[in-house]
Short mmCIF file of C-alpha atoms and ligand atoms in Angstrom, two decimals:
data_model
loop_
_atom_site.label_atom_id
_atom_site.label_comp_id
_atom_site.label_asym_id
_atom_site.label_seq_id
_atom_site.Cartn_x
_atom_site.Cartn_y
_atom_site.Cartn_z
CA MET M 888 5.87 20.18 7.74
CA HIS M 889 7.98 23.04 8.92
CA ASP M 890 9.74 22.96 5.58
CA LEU M 891 6.36 23.08 3.92
CA SER M 892 5.31 26.29 5.62
CA ARG M 893 8.71 27.78 4.93
CA ARG M 894 8.24 27.02 1.25
CA ARG M 895 4.71 28.50 1.32
CA LEU M 896 6.09 31.64 2.99
CA LEU M 897 8.74 31.81 0.27
CA ALA M 898 6.19 31.48 -2.44
CA GLY M 899 4.19 34.20 -0.80
CA ALA M 900 7.22 36.47 -0.59
CA LEU M 901 7.98 35.89 -4.31
CA GLY M 902 4.41 36.80 -5.24
CA THR M 903 2.98 35.69 -8.56
CA LEU M 904 6.36 34.85 -9.98
CA GLY M 905 6.99 32.32 -7.18
CA ALA M 906 3.45 30.87 -7.47
CA ALA M 907 3.77 30.35 -11.15
CA THR M 908 7.13 28.69 -10.79
CA LEU M 909 5.91 26.35 -8.13
CA GLY M 910 2.57 25.55 -9.74
CA ALA M 911 0.78 23.46 -7.19
CA CYS M 912 2.13 24.01 -3.74
CA ALA M 913 5.15 21.90 -2.92
CA PRO M 914 4.30 18.66 -1.14
CA GLY M 915 5.18 18.18 2.40
CA THR M 916 8.59 16.74 3.20
CA GLU M 917 7.73 14.16 5.77
CA ARG M 918 6.97 10.65 4.52
CA VAL M 919 3.79 9.02 5.60
CA PRO M 920 5.23 5.92 7.33
CA VAL M 921 4.07 2.51 6.02
CA GLY M 922 2.60 1.57 9.40
CA SER M 923 1.17 5.03 10.27
CA ALA M 924 -2.23 5.86 11.65
CA ALA M 925 -3.12 7.13 8.16
CA VAL M 926 -2.53 3.69 6.74
CA ARG M 927 -4.46 2.07 9.50
CA ARG M 928 -7.36 4.46 8.96
CA ALA M 929 -7.46 3.65 5.22
CA GLU M 930 -7.59 -0.10 6.07
CA ALA M 931 -10.26 0.52 8.75
CA ALA M 932 -12.38 2.24 6.13
CA ARG M 933 -12.33 -0.90 4.00
CA ARG M 934 -13.36 -3.22 6.75
CA HIS M 935 -16.97 -3.97 7.77
CA PRO M 936 -18.67 -5.94 10.47
CA GLY M 937 -19.01 -9.62 9.62
CA GLN M 938 -16.26 -9.34 7.03
CA ARG M 939 -15.52 -12.75 5.51
CA VAL M 940 -11.98 -14.01 6.11
CA VAL M 941 -10.21 -15.99 3.40
CA ALA M 942 -7.26 -17.89 4.97
CA ALA M 943 -4.48 -19.43 2.89
CA ARG M 944 -0.98 -20.56 3.15
CA LEU M 945 1.92 -20.24 0.80
CA ARG M 946 5.11 -22.23 1.12
CA PRO M 947 7.88 -20.90 -1.21
CA ARG M 948 10.43 -23.71 -1.50
CA PRO M 949 12.92 -25.46 -3.74
CA VAL M 950 11.11 -27.90 -5.96
CA THR M 951 11.55 -30.00 -9.08
CA LEU M 952 8.98 -29.33 -11.79
CA ASP M 953 8.11 -31.14 -15.01
CA LEU M 954 7.33 -28.51 -17.65
CA GLY M 955 5.91 -31.22 -19.89
CA GLY M 956 9.22 -32.71 -20.90
CA PRO M 957 11.97 -30.54 -19.49
CA VAL M 958 12.50 -31.17 -15.82
CA VAL M 959 13.85 -28.14 -13.82
CA ASP M 960 14.95 -27.48 -10.35
CA THR M 961 13.44 -24.22 -9.25
CA TRP M 962 11.54 -22.40 -6.54
CA ALA M 963 7.78 -22.38 -6.40
CA TYR M 964 4.84 -21.88 -3.98
CA GLY M 965 4.04 -25.42 -3.06
CA ASP M 966 4.61 -27.96 -5.85
CA SER M 967 3.51 -26.16 -8.94
CA ALA M 968 4.01 -22.98 -10.94
CA PRO M 969 1.76 -21.18 -11.06
CA GLY M 970 1.17 -21.58 -7.36
CA PRO M 971 -2.18 -22.12 -5.60
CA LEU M 972 -5.12 -20.11 -6.97
CA LEU M 973 -6.31 -17.69 -4.25
CA ARG M 974 -9.91 -16.67 -4.52
CA ALA M 975 -11.92 -14.13 -2.46
CA ARG M 976 -14.86 -11.78 -2.86
CA ALA M 977 -14.43 -8.01 -2.97
CA GLY M 978 -14.32 -6.70 0.55
CA ASP M 979 -13.04 -9.95 2.05
CA LEU M 980 -10.14 -10.04 4.43
CA LEU M 981 -7.27 -12.10 3.19
CA ARG M 982 -5.04 -13.74 5.71
CA VAL M 983 -2.18 -15.52 3.99
CA ARG M 984 0.56 -17.10 5.97
CA VAL M 985 3.88 -17.38 4.18
CA ASP M 986 6.32 -20.03 5.38
CA ASN M 987 9.59 -19.34 3.77
CA ASP M 988 11.33 -22.67 3.03
CA LEU M 989 13.64 -21.08 0.47
CA PRO M 990 17.37 -20.87 1.22
CA VAL M 991 17.09 -16.96 0.93
CA SER M 992 14.82 -14.27 2.15
CA THR M 993 11.66 -13.45 0.20
CA SER M 994 8.42 -11.49 0.35
CA VAL M 995 5.03 -11.54 -1.32
CA HIS M 996 3.60 -8.67 -3.33
CA TRP M 997 -0.12 -8.54 -4.14
CA HIS M 998 0.07 -7.03 -7.60
CA GLY M 999 -2.71 -4.66 -8.47
CA ILE M 1000 -4.47 -4.70 -5.14
CA ALA M 1001 -5.25 -1.39 -3.40
CA LEU M 1002 -4.30 -2.75 -0.04
CA ARG M 1003 -2.85 -1.40 3.14
CA ASN M 1004 0.70 -0.15 2.62
CA ASP M 1005 2.30 -2.24 5.26
CA MET M 1006 1.12 -5.47 3.55
CA ASP M 1007 2.41 -4.52 0.06
CA GLY M 1008 5.33 -6.89 0.33
CA VAL M 1009 8.34 -4.76 -0.63
CA PRO M 1010 11.25 -5.62 1.58
CA GLY M 1011 13.22 -2.60 2.76
CA VAL M 1012 10.28 -0.32 2.06
CA THR M 1013 7.06 -1.76 3.45
CA GLN M 1014 8.42 -4.64 5.54
CA ALA M 1015 11.53 -6.54 6.62
CA PRO M 1016 12.46 -9.43 4.34
CA ILE M 1017 11.04 -12.77 5.35
CA GLU M 1018 14.23 -14.59 6.23
CA ALA M 1019 14.91 -18.14 5.22
CA GLY M 1020 13.11 -20.39 7.63
CA ASP M 1021 10.87 -17.54 8.89
CA ARG M 1022 7.23 -16.88 8.35
CA PHE M 1023 5.04 -13.82 7.86
CA THR M 1024 1.28 -13.39 7.76
CA TYR M 1025 -0.16 -10.94 5.30
CA GLU M 1026 -3.59 -9.63 6.32
CA PHE M 1027 -5.47 -7.06 4.25
CA THR M 1028 -8.83 -6.24 2.76
CA ALA M 1029 -9.06 -6.70 -1.06
CA PRO M 1030 -11.37 -3.84 -1.98
CA ASP M 1031 -11.85 -4.21 -5.73
CA PRO M 1032 -12.92 -7.22 -7.79
CA GLY M 1033 -10.70 -8.44 -10.60
CA THR M 1034 -7.85 -10.59 -11.82
CA TYR M 1035 -4.71 -10.12 -9.81
CA PHE M 1036 -1.52 -12.05 -9.10
CA TYR M 1037 1.07 -12.47 -6.43
CA HIS M 1038 4.83 -12.76 -6.56
CA PRO M 1039 7.93 -11.98 -4.56
CA HIS M 1040 9.38 -8.48 -4.52
CA SER M 1041 12.82 -9.76 -3.82
CA GLY M 1042 15.53 -9.60 -6.51
CA VAL M 1043 14.66 -11.54 -9.62
CA GLN M 1044 12.74 -14.29 -7.74
CA LEU M 1045 9.70 -13.62 -9.97
CA ASP M 1046 11.64 -15.32 -12.84
CA ARG M 1047 11.76 -18.52 -10.88
CA GLY M 1048 8.48 -20.34 -10.41
CA LEU M 1049 7.22 -17.98 -7.82
CA PHE M 1050 3.92 -16.54 -8.96
CA GLY M 1051 0.26 -17.33 -8.55
CA VAL M 1052 -3.18 -15.89 -9.39
CA LEU M 1053 -5.43 -14.06 -6.98
CA LEU M 1054 -9.06 -13.71 -8.14
CA VAL M 1055 -11.36 -11.30 -6.36
CA ASP M 1056 -15.01 -11.85 -7.35
CA ASP M 1057 -17.62 -9.22 -7.71
CA PRO M 1058 -20.68 -10.31 -5.74
CA ASP M 1059 -22.81 -8.01 -7.96
CA GLU M 1060 -21.53 -9.11 -11.27
CA ALA M 1061 -24.05 -10.31 -13.83
CA GLY M 1062 -21.81 -13.09 -15.14
CA GLY M 1063 -23.01 -13.89 -18.59
CA TYR M 1064 -20.52 -16.65 -19.28
CA ASP M 1065 -20.71 -20.45 -18.93
CA VAL M 1066 -17.11 -21.47 -18.21
CA GLU M 1067 -14.12 -19.61 -16.75
CA TRP M 1068 -10.48 -20.38 -17.43
CA THR M 1069 -7.37 -18.85 -16.01
CA VAL M 1070 -4.31 -18.59 -18.23
CA VAL M 1071 -0.87 -17.76 -16.79
CA LEU M 1072 1.87 -16.91 -19.27
CA ASP M 1073 5.50 -17.09 -18.36
CA ASP M 1074 8.95 -16.98 -19.82
CA TRP M 1075 11.16 -19.68 -18.38
CA VAL M 1076 14.86 -20.02 -17.77
CA ASP M 1077 15.39 -21.39 -14.22
CA GLY M 1078 16.94 -24.82 -14.02
CA THR M 1079 18.01 -24.84 -17.75
CA GLY M 1080 21.67 -24.35 -16.90
CA ARG M 1081 21.29 -20.93 -15.39
CA THR M 1082 19.19 -19.27 -12.77
CA PRO M 1083 17.62 -15.78 -13.04
CA ASP M 1084 20.43 -14.57 -10.77
CA ASP M 1085 22.94 -15.86 -13.28
CA VAL M 1086 21.04 -14.09 -16.06
CA LEU M 1087 21.10 -10.85 -14.02
CA ARG M 1088 24.86 -11.16 -13.39
CA ALA M 1089 25.56 -11.76 -17.05
CA LEU M 1090 23.49 -8.73 -18.02
CA ALA M 1091 24.67 -6.30 -15.50
CA GLY M 1092 28.11 -7.60 -14.53
CA PRO M 1093 29.54 -8.51 -11.20
CA THR M 1094 28.04 -5.62 -9.30
CA ALA M 1095 24.37 -6.76 -10.04
CA GLY M 1096 22.08 -7.98 -7.50
CA GLY M 1097 24.39 -7.30 -4.62
CA GLY M 1098 24.97 -11.00 -4.09
CA SER M 1099 27.95 -11.59 -6.39
CA MET M 1100 31.53 -11.60 -5.27
CA PRO M 1101 33.38 -8.36 -5.60
CA GLY M 1102 36.13 -8.74 -8.25
CA HIS M 1103 34.64 -11.91 -9.75
CA ASP M 1104 35.80 -11.96 -13.30
CA MET M 1105 32.87 -11.67 -15.64
CA GLY M 1106 34.92 -9.94 -18.32
CA GLY M 1107 34.35 -12.62 -20.88
CA MET M 1108 30.59 -12.15 -20.69
CA ARG M 1109 30.65 -8.47 -21.57
CA GLY M 1110 31.08 -8.85 -25.34
CA ALA M 1111 31.43 -5.75 -27.54
CA GLY M 1112 28.16 -4.39 -28.76
CA GLY M 1113 26.22 -6.13 -25.98
CA MET M 1114 25.21 -8.86 -28.27
CA ASP M 1115 26.88 -11.72 -26.63
CA HIS M 1116 26.81 -12.32 -22.94
CA GLY M 1117 28.08 -15.77 -22.27
CA GLY M 1118 26.12 -17.24 -25.11
CA MET M 1119 22.90 -15.29 -24.50
CA ARG M 1120 21.34 -13.29 -27.18
CA MET M 1121 20.78 -9.80 -25.97
CA GLY M 1122 18.56 -6.79 -26.38
CA GLU M 1123 19.22 -5.54 -29.88
CA ALA M 1124 18.41 -8.90 -31.42
CA MET M 1125 14.86 -9.00 -30.01
CA THR M 1126 12.68 -6.37 -31.55
CA SER M 1127 9.10 -6.19 -32.61
CA PRO M 1128 7.37 -3.70 -34.95
CA LEU M 1129 4.82 -3.14 -32.24
CA LEU M 1130 7.15 -2.71 -29.27
CA GLY M 1131 10.63 -1.90 -30.61
CA GLY M 1132 13.19 -3.48 -28.23
CA ALA M 1133 11.17 -6.33 -26.95
CA GLY M 1134 13.38 -8.04 -24.34
CA ASP M 1135 16.87 -8.55 -23.02
CA VAL M 1136 16.78 -12.27 -22.18
CA ASP M 1137 16.39 -15.29 -24.49
CA HIS M 1138 14.30 -17.51 -22.30
CA PRO M 1139 14.44 -21.08 -23.61
CA HIS M 1140 10.81 -21.93 -22.75
CA HIS M 1141 7.47 -20.11 -22.87
CA LEU M 1142 4.74 -21.62 -20.70
CA LEU M 1143 1.11 -21.51 -20.48
CA ASN M 1144 -0.07 -22.71 -17.04
CA GLY M 1145 3.33 -24.26 -16.46
CA ARG M 1146 3.54 -26.28 -19.70
CA ILE M 1147 5.65 -26.06 -22.86
CA PRO M 1148 3.62 -26.25 -26.18
CA ALA M 1149 4.60 -29.84 -26.83
CA ALA M 1150 2.53 -30.88 -23.69
CA PRO M 1151 -0.18 -28.33 -23.57
CA ARG M 1152 -3.08 -27.98 -21.12
CA THR M 1153 -6.48 -28.64 -22.57
CA PHE M 1154 -9.56 -26.57 -21.71
CA THR M 1155 -12.79 -28.30 -22.46
CA ALA M 1156 -16.40 -26.98 -22.92
CA ARG M 1157 -19.39 -27.56 -25.12
CA PRO M 1158 -19.58 -25.78 -28.47
CA GLY M 1159 -21.54 -22.52 -28.38
CA ARG M 1160 -20.64 -21.91 -24.74
CA ARG M 1161 -19.46 -18.51 -23.60
CA ALA M 1162 -16.01 -18.71 -21.97
CA ARG M 1163 -14.40 -16.06 -19.86
CA ILE M 1164 -10.59 -16.34 -20.05
CA ARG M 1165 -8.48 -14.55 -17.44
CA ILE M 1166 -5.05 -13.92 -18.86
CA VAL M 1167 -2.06 -13.04 -16.56
CA ASN M 1168 1.39 -12.25 -17.88
CA ALA M 1169 3.74 -13.44 -15.09
CA GLY M 1170 6.79 -13.23 -17.35
CA SER M 1171 9.88 -11.31 -16.49
CA ASP M 1172 11.06 -10.03 -19.83
CA THR M 1173 8.45 -10.96 -22.36
CA ALA M 1174 5.18 -9.41 -23.67
CA PHE M 1175 2.89 -12.13 -25.19
CA ARG M 1176 0.62 -11.72 -28.22
CA VAL M 1177 -2.39 -13.88 -27.50
CA ALA M 1178 -4.95 -15.30 -29.91
CA LEU M 1179 -7.42 -18.18 -30.11
CA GLY M 1180 -7.49 -19.81 -33.49
CA GLY M 1181 -10.84 -19.49 -35.31
CA HIS M 1182 -12.20 -16.92 -32.83
CA ARG M 1183 -12.20 -13.27 -32.06
CA LEU M 1184 -11.75 -12.08 -28.49
CA THR M 1185 -13.89 -9.64 -26.68
CA VAL M 1186 -11.79 -7.81 -24.00
CA THR M 1187 -14.02 -7.09 -20.99
CA HIS M 1188 -11.52 -6.23 -18.24
CA SER M 1189 -8.05 -4.76 -18.01
CA ASP M 1190 -6.03 -5.15 -14.80
CA GLY M 1191 -9.20 -6.20 -12.99
CA PHE M 1192 -11.42 -3.18 -14.02
CA PRO M 1193 -14.17 -3.38 -16.69
CA VAL M 1194 -13.64 -1.72 -20.04
CA VAL M 1195 -15.90 -0.90 -22.95
CA PRO M 1196 -15.95 -4.33 -24.53
CA ALA M 1197 -13.46 -4.33 -27.41
CA VAL M 1198 -13.39 -6.98 -30.06
CA THR M 1199 -9.97 -8.00 -31.44
CA ASP M 1200 -8.18 -10.87 -33.16
CA ALA M 1201 -5.12 -10.74 -30.94
CA LEU M 1202 -4.19 -9.04 -27.63
CA LEU M 1203 -0.75 -7.88 -26.53
CA VAL M 1204 -0.17 -8.50 -22.81
CA GLY M 1205 2.77 -6.92 -21.13
CA MET M 1206 4.49 -8.20 -17.99
CA GLY M 1207 2.29 -7.60 -15.01
CA GLU M 1208 -0.84 -6.85 -17.14
CA ARG M 1209 -4.00 -8.93 -16.87
CA PHE M 1210 -6.87 -9.05 -19.28
CA ASP M 1211 -10.28 -10.85 -19.08
CA VAL M 1212 -11.67 -11.83 -22.55
CA GLU M 1213 -14.83 -13.48 -23.51
CA VAL M 1214 -15.39 -15.69 -26.46
CA THR M 1215 -18.25 -17.81 -27.87
CA LEU M 1216 -16.73 -21.19 -28.53
CA GLY M 1217 -16.83 -22.92 -32.00
CA ASP M 1218 -17.01 -26.66 -32.50
CA GLY M 1219 -13.63 -28.46 -32.60
CA ALA M 1220 -10.15 -28.27 -31.20
CA PHE M 1221 -8.52 -24.80 -31.28
CA PRO M 1222 -5.05 -23.47 -30.38
CA LEU M 1223 -4.87 -20.72 -27.67
CA VAL M 1224 -1.49 -19.33 -28.55
CA ALA M 1225 0.71 -16.85 -26.74
CA VAL M 1226 3.74 -15.69 -28.87
CA PRO M 1227 6.56 -13.95 -27.10
CA GLU M 1228 6.61 -10.61 -28.86
CA GLY M 1229 9.85 -10.15 -30.77
CA LYS M 1230 11.23 -13.42 -29.70
CA SER M 1231 11.04 -17.07 -30.92
CA GLY M 1232 8.99 -19.91 -29.62
CA GLN M 1233 5.54 -19.83 -28.16
CA ALA M 1234 3.21 -20.94 -25.42
CA LEU M 1235 0.14 -22.96 -26.18
CA ALA M 1236 -3.05 -24.48 -24.74
CA VAL M 1237 -5.80 -26.42 -26.53
CA VAL M 1238 -9.44 -25.45 -26.43
CA ARG M 1239 -11.47 -28.45 -27.10
CA THR M 1240 -15.26 -28.47 -27.65
CA GLY M 1241 -15.54 -31.33 -30.04
CA ALA M 1242 -13.78 -33.87 -32.27
CA GLY M 1243 -10.75 -32.97 -34.31
CA ARG M 1244 -6.98 -33.28 -34.13
CA ALA M 1245 -5.23 -31.30 -31.43
CA PRO M 1246 -3.21 -28.38 -32.87
CA VAL M 1247 0.53 -29.04 -33.16
CA ALA M 1248 3.04 -27.30 -30.91
CA GLY M 1249 4.17 -24.78 -33.59
CA VAL M 1250 0.72 -23.85 -34.92
CA ARG M 1251 0.36 -20.14 -35.75
CA PRO M 1252 -3.27 -19.15 -36.12
CA ALA M 1253 -3.93 -16.36 -38.60
CA GLU M 1254 -5.46 -14.20 -35.92
CA LEU M 1255 -1.96 -13.45 -34.65
CA ASP M 1256 -1.34 -11.30 -37.75
CA ARG M 1257 -4.63 -9.47 -37.78
CA VAL M 1258 -5.84 -6.77 -35.50
CA THR M 1259 -3.79 -6.68 -32.35
CA ARG M 1260 -4.81 -4.47 -29.47
CA LEU M 1261 -2.89 -3.20 -26.47
CA GLY M 1262 -4.31 -2.22 -23.11
CA ASN M 1263 -3.49 1.36 -24.12
CA ASP M 1264 -6.26 1.23 -26.74
CA LEU M 1265 -9.09 0.42 -24.32
CA ALA M 1266 -11.71 2.71 -22.77
CA ALA M 1267 -13.06 2.58 -19.23
CA ALA M 1268 -16.54 1.17 -18.65
CA ASP M 1269 -18.88 3.82 -17.35
CA GLY M 1270 -18.94 2.63 -13.72
CA VAL M 1271 -15.14 2.89 -13.25
CA ARG M 1272 -14.26 6.16 -14.91
CA LEU M 1273 -12.29 8.48 -12.69
CA PRO M 1274 -14.55 11.52 -11.99
CA GLN M 1275 -13.51 14.74 -13.79
CA ARG M 1276 -11.49 17.09 -11.61
CA ARG M 1277 -8.62 19.43 -11.65
CA VAL M 1278 -5.12 17.87 -11.51
CA ASP M 1279 -3.41 18.91 -8.31
CA ARG M 1280 0.07 17.58 -9.10
CA SER M 1281 1.96 16.38 -12.06
CA HIS M 1282 5.14 14.29 -12.29
CA ASP M 1283 7.26 13.50 -15.25
CA VAL M 1284 8.50 9.96 -15.25
CA VAL M 1285 11.20 9.70 -17.88
CA LEU M 1286 12.35 6.18 -18.59
CA GLY M 1287 15.91 5.77 -19.69
CA GLY M 1288 18.71 3.25 -19.78
CA SER M 1289 21.51 1.60 -21.51
CA MET M 1290 22.63 -1.88 -22.34
CA MET M 1291 26.34 -1.26 -21.83
CA PRO M 1292 26.56 -0.86 -18.95
CA TYR M 1293 23.22 -2.51 -18.16
CA ARG M 1294 21.44 0.14 -16.08
CA TRP M 1295 17.89 1.58 -16.11
CA THR M 1296 16.73 4.87 -14.85
CA ILE M 1297 13.71 7.03 -13.92
CA ASN M 1298 14.30 10.72 -14.38
CA GLY M 1299 17.99 9.96 -14.86
CA LYS M 1300 18.56 7.99 -11.69
CA SER M 1301 18.52 4.37 -10.66
CA PHE M 1302 16.65 3.22 -7.58
CA PRO M 1303 17.24 3.75 -4.70
CA ASP M 1304 18.76 7.08 -5.88
CA SER M 1305 15.75 8.08 -7.99
CA GLU M 1306 13.97 11.12 -6.65
CA PRO M 1307 10.68 10.08 -5.05
CA LEU M 1308 7.41 11.23 -6.69
CA ALA M 1309 5.92 13.19 -3.80
CA VAL M 1310 2.15 13.37 -3.43
CA GLU M 1311 -0.32 14.37 -0.73
CA GLN M 1312 -3.39 12.50 0.44
CA GLY M 1313 -6.54 13.60 -1.54
CA GLU M 1314 -4.66 14.89 -4.58
CA ARG M 1315 -5.50 14.17 -8.16
CA VAL M 1316 -2.10 13.19 -9.50
CA ARG M 1317 -0.96 13.01 -13.10
CA LEU M 1318 2.02 10.92 -14.14
CA ARG M 1319 3.58 11.48 -17.51
CA PHE M 1320 5.51 8.49 -18.49
CA ALA M 1321 7.94 9.31 -21.26
CA ASN M 1322 10.02 6.56 -22.77
CA ALA M 1323 13.40 7.90 -23.86
CA SER M 1324 14.79 4.44 -24.53
CA MET M 1325 14.60 2.03 -27.41
CA MET M 1326 12.76 -0.73 -25.45
CA PHE M 1327 9.20 -0.96 -24.24
CA HIS M 1328 8.50 -0.77 -20.42
CA PRO M 1329 5.37 -2.01 -18.83
CA MET M 1330 5.06 0.56 -15.94
CA HIS M 1331 3.38 -0.60 -12.78
CA VAL M 1332 2.15 1.50 -9.81
CA HIS M 1333 1.63 -0.29 -6.51
CA GLY M 1334 -1.53 0.20 -4.43
CA HIS M 1335 -3.50 2.21 -6.99
CA THR M 1336 -5.42 1.80 -10.24
CA PHE M 1337 -4.76 4.77 -12.51
CA ALA M 1338 -6.78 5.92 -15.45
CA LEU M 1339 -5.24 6.36 -18.89
CA SER M 1340 -5.78 9.89 -20.02
CA ARG M 1341 -6.61 8.57 -23.44
CA GLY M 1342 -9.69 6.41 -23.19
CA GLY M 1343 -9.76 6.37 -19.38
CA ALA M 1344 -9.19 2.64 -19.01
CA ARG M 1345 -8.30 1.80 -15.34
CA LYS M 1346 -5.04 -0.02 -15.15
CA ASP M 1347 -2.15 -0.58 -12.72
CA THR M 1348 0.30 -1.64 -15.47
CA VAL M 1349 0.68 0.11 -18.80
CA ILE M 1350 2.98 -0.48 -21.77
CA VAL M 1351 5.09 2.57 -22.75
CA ARG M 1352 6.66 2.00 -26.15
CA PRO M 1353 10.04 3.48 -27.29
CA MET M 1354 9.79 7.29 -27.53
CA GLU M 1355 6.20 7.17 -26.51
CA ARG M 1356 4.43 9.28 -23.90
CA VAL M 1357 1.61 7.81 -21.79
CA VAL M 1358 -0.22 10.01 -19.40
CA VAL M 1359 -2.16 8.59 -16.51
CA GLU M 1360 -4.05 10.04 -13.56
CA LEU M 1361 -4.79 8.65 -10.14
CA ASP M 1362 -6.43 9.82 -7.00
CA ALA M 1363 -4.10 9.70 -3.98
CA GLY M 1364 -6.44 7.88 -1.58
CA ASN M 1365 -4.14 5.12 -0.25
CA PRO M 1366 -1.52 6.63 1.91
CA GLY M 1367 1.97 5.15 2.19
CA GLN M 1368 5.15 4.53 0.15
CA TRP M 1369 4.43 2.79 -3.14
CA MET M 1370 6.90 1.38 -5.62
CA THR M 1371 6.40 2.51 -9.20
CA HIS M 1372 8.50 0.53 -11.67
CA CYS M 1373 8.97 -1.33 -14.94
CA HIS M 1374 7.70 -4.82 -14.70
CA ASN M 1375 10.54 -6.16 -16.71
CA ILE M 1376 12.12 -7.61 -13.61
CA TYR M 1377 15.69 -7.16 -14.92
CA HIS M 1378 14.93 -3.48 -15.60
CA ALA M 1379 13.39 -2.94 -12.12
CA GLU M 1380 16.24 -4.79 -10.47
CA THR M 1381 18.89 -2.61 -12.17
CA GLY M 1382 17.26 0.59 -11.27
CA MET M 1383 13.96 1.38 -13.18
CA MET M 1384 11.96 1.95 -10.05
CA VAL M 1385 10.81 4.99 -8.03
CA ASN M 1386 8.88 5.67 -4.92
CA LEU M 1387 5.38 7.20 -5.15
CA SER M 1388 5.72 8.81 -1.81
CA TYR M 1389 2.81 10.21 0.33
CA ARG M 1390 4.01 13.27 2.25
CA THR M 1391 2.58 15.48 4.96
CU1 C2O Q 2013 4.13 -7.08 -9.75
CU2 C2O Q 2013 6.32 -4.17 -7.89
O1 C2O Q 2013 5.20 -5.56 -8.88
CU1 CU Q 2014 11.61 -1.79 -18.57
#
């Protein structure tokens, strides 16, 4: 605060030159603490008398899962992955008790929810880690309807079986569909001979993750050219015309609602019915191209918020993104396919409305090769456009990194050394994501839903392709300290993360 006034004085002393150089006045220097009065006030404004309480319990624990053939030892919420479906109405209070039965500490992050900062689930930033054997109760209002998900914000635990869907219903929504299905996509490695922590160590070397032994010899896994890390295919091999570098990890399985394509889930309905399909990409290193054989998809929501309905053959879903699509069902048995972009294999479910043979595991509907949309192509529905106003503050967010050594940066620095993006309460903030690397990055901002400057679609996670610039704006109305990062969990964990930091 004192620093702020000093800077303002300085600007004044320098006259117009100083003002032009500084642009908007410099933000304050004191962080708004995660449990501050400002955070409590923001939560109080979301509460209302007679608020409904939705209570739930999550029990992260070691478990053995059958993926539809392969049996894996992993960690999950309860006894399945995805974990329990949590469902509330907009404005409800969620009270979720987490009993940590894992052998390590954990946390739960409520991806996409504009919640109170001290319930955001980022250990070391918004709370202490939930130690092994301990418990923690998350309690927050979920203000906005939509399709969300939850997952740990601890190391690479997301790439275990630790994820689940949180649906927030809109009490005023017209509906207009007959059936509703939730589809969770995931890339799977855990329990197939290596854990996500092994993968991280192989990528980043012995210093990664903080948990490996100093001096442990991983020399043999750092092959020249970065192509061979202990038998894993690496980055350069996985490219897509749409995304460029498409991933760093060759996950052996791709799952739809926890199943490999040889043992798919089946969704049933009557022909002619209108289905709403909520698609969540819970993968760690994989974007999925989704299509329903014999149908076109109408995209109605992106990251929970309505968009101008957009018809497409296929939809590209980055890690952390969610889309709701609607489709009028034909008569028969149809493949709902999710192809890992730039990688081999696929995930599959069967949509059955009538007689006919179930599609085979390797089926490739023609829709996959027709029009494919990204979230970046969508426009905001009228009711959710950010109002026009002057931008108070702009930040460049330059995404960089290298494979050898494996290290990812924002504005040239790896978290926690990255320079926080300072904002003040009430500001209109512009973030200019600029990808200076050869891989795509799905960039996620906690606690806010930004607007794409092109099209205005409201999102919390947006794909930034190699050498691409994506500009977004948000209103700084949710005080606290908010992680902003790539939702490739291996990129985030090796540095591609920064703090969107409210200051006074
Ligand atoms: Cu799902 Cu910090 O993110
Ligand atoms: Cu990334």
